[in-house]
CSV table of C-alpha atoms in Angstrom, one decimal:
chain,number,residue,atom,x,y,z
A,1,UNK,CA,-15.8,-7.0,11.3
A,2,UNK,CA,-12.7,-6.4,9.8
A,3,UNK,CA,-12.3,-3.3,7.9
A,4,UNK,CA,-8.9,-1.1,5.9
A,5,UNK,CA,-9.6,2.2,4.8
A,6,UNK,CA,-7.0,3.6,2.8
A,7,UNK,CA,-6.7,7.3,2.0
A,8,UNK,CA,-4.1,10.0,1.2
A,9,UNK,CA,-4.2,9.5,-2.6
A,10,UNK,CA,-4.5,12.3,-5.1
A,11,UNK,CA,-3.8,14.4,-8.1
A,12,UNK,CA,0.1,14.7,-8.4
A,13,UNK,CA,2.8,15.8,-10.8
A,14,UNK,CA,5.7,13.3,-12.3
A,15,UNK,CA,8.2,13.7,-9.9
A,16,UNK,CA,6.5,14.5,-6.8
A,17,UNK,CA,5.0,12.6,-3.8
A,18,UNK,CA,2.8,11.0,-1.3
A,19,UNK,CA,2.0,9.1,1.3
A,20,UNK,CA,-0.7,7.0,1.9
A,21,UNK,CA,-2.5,5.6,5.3
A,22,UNK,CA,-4.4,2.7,5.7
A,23,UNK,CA,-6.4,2.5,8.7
A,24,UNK,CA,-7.2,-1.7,9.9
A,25,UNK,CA,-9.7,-2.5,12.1
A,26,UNK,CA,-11.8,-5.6,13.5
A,27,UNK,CA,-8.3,-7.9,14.1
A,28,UNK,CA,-5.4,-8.4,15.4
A,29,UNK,CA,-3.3,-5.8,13.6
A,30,UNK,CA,-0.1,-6.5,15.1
A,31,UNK,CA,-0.2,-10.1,14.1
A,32,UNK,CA,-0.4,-9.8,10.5
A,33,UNK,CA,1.5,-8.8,7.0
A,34,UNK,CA,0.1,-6.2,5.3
A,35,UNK,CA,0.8,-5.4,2.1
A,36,UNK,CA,-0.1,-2.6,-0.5
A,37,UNK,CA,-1.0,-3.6,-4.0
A,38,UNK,CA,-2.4,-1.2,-6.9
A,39,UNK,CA,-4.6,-1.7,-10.0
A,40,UNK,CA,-4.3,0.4,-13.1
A,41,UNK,CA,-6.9,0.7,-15.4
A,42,UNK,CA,-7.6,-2.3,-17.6
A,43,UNK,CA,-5.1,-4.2,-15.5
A,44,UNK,CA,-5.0,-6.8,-12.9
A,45,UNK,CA,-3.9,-6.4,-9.4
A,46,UNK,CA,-0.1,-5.7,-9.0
A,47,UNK,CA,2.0,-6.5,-5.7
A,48,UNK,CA,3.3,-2.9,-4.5
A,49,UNK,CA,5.2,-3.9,-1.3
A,50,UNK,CA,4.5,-6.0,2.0
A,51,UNK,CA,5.4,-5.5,5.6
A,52,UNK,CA,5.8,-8.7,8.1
A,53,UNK,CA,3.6,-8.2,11.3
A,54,UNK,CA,6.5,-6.8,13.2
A,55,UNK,CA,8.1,-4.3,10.7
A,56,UNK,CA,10.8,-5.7,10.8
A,57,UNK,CA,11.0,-7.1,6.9
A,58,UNK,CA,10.1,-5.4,3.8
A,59,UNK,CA,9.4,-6.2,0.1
A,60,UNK,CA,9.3,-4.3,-2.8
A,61,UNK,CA,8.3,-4.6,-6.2
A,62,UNK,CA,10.9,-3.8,-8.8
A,63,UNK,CA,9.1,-1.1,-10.1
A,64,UNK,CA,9.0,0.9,-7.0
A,65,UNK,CA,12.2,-0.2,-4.9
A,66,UNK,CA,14.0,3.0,-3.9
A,67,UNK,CA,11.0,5.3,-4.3
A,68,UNK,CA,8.4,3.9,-2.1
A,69,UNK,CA,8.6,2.8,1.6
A,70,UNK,CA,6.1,1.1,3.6
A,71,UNK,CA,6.0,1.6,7.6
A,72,UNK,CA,4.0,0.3,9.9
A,73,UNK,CA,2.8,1.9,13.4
A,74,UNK,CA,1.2,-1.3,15.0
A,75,UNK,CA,-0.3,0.9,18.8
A,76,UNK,CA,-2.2,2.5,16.1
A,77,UNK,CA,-3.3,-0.3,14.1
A,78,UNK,CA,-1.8,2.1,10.8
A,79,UNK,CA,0.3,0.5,7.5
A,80,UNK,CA,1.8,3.4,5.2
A,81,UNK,CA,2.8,3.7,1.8
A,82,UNK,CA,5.7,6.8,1.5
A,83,UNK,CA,5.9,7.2,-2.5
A,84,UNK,CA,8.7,10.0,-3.6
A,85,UNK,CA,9.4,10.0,-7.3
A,86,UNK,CA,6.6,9.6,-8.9
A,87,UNK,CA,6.2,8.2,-12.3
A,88,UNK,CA,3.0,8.3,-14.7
A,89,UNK,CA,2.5,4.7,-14.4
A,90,UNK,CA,2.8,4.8,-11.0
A,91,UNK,CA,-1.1,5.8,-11.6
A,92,UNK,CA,-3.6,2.9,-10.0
A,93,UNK,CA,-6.2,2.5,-7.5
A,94,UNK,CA,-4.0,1.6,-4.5
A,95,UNK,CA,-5.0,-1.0,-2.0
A,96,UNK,CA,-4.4,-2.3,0.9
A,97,UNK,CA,-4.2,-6.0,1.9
A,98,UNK,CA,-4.2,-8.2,4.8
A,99,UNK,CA,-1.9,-11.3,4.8
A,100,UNK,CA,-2.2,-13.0,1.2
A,101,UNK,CA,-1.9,-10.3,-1.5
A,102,UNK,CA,-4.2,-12.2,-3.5
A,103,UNK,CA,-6.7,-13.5,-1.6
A,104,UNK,CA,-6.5,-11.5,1.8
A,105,UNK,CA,-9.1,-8.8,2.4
A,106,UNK,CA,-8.5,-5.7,1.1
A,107,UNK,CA,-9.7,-1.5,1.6
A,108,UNK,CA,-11.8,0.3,-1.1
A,109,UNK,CA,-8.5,1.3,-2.5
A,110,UNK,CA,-7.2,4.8,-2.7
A,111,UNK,CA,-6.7,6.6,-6.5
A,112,UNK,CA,-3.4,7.8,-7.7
A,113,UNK,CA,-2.9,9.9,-10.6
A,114,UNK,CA,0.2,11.3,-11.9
A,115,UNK,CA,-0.3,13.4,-14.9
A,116,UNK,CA,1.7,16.5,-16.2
């Protein structure tokens, strides 16, 4: 069965940061993108950033290019999300997603909330 669980996500200030993990299971890790999106509330789903299946290539959303970084550790099946700077409408249910960041299969999603 294939299964993400995300975590690391919490209660922060404007400004500061964090870092989420997800955790993949029940696949070939190693041979797939991964990408993180987010929802905030009353809004659709919204492309963070993707990695391709080697780590070598990353994409960003405009919103979060030069504040967030996503990583990879493929030996232990891990995709991160480091996220410095953080704004109030950075706040969302994070997610992460396997292949298609639409369609692919996704975590329970992790909550963000950046409030003063």
């Amino acid at each position: 069965e294939v299964q993400l669980v995300e975590s690391g996500g919490g209660l922060v200030q404007p400004g500061e940061s964090l870092r989420l993990s997800c955790s993949a299971s029940g696949f070939t890790f190693k041979r797939f993108l991964m990408n993180w999106v987010r929802q905030a509330p009353g809004k659709g789903l919204e492309f963070v950033s993707h990695i391709t299946s080697s780590g070598a290539y990353t994409k960003y959303a405009d919103s979060v290019q030069g504040r967030f970084t996503i990583s990879r550790d493929n030996a232990k099946n891990m995709v991160y999300l480091q996220m410095n700077n953080l704004k109030i409408e950075d706040t969302a249910v994070y997610f992460c997603v396997r292949d298609n960041w639409i369609t692919g299969i996704r975590g329970q999603g992790t909550q963000v909330t950046v409030s003063s």
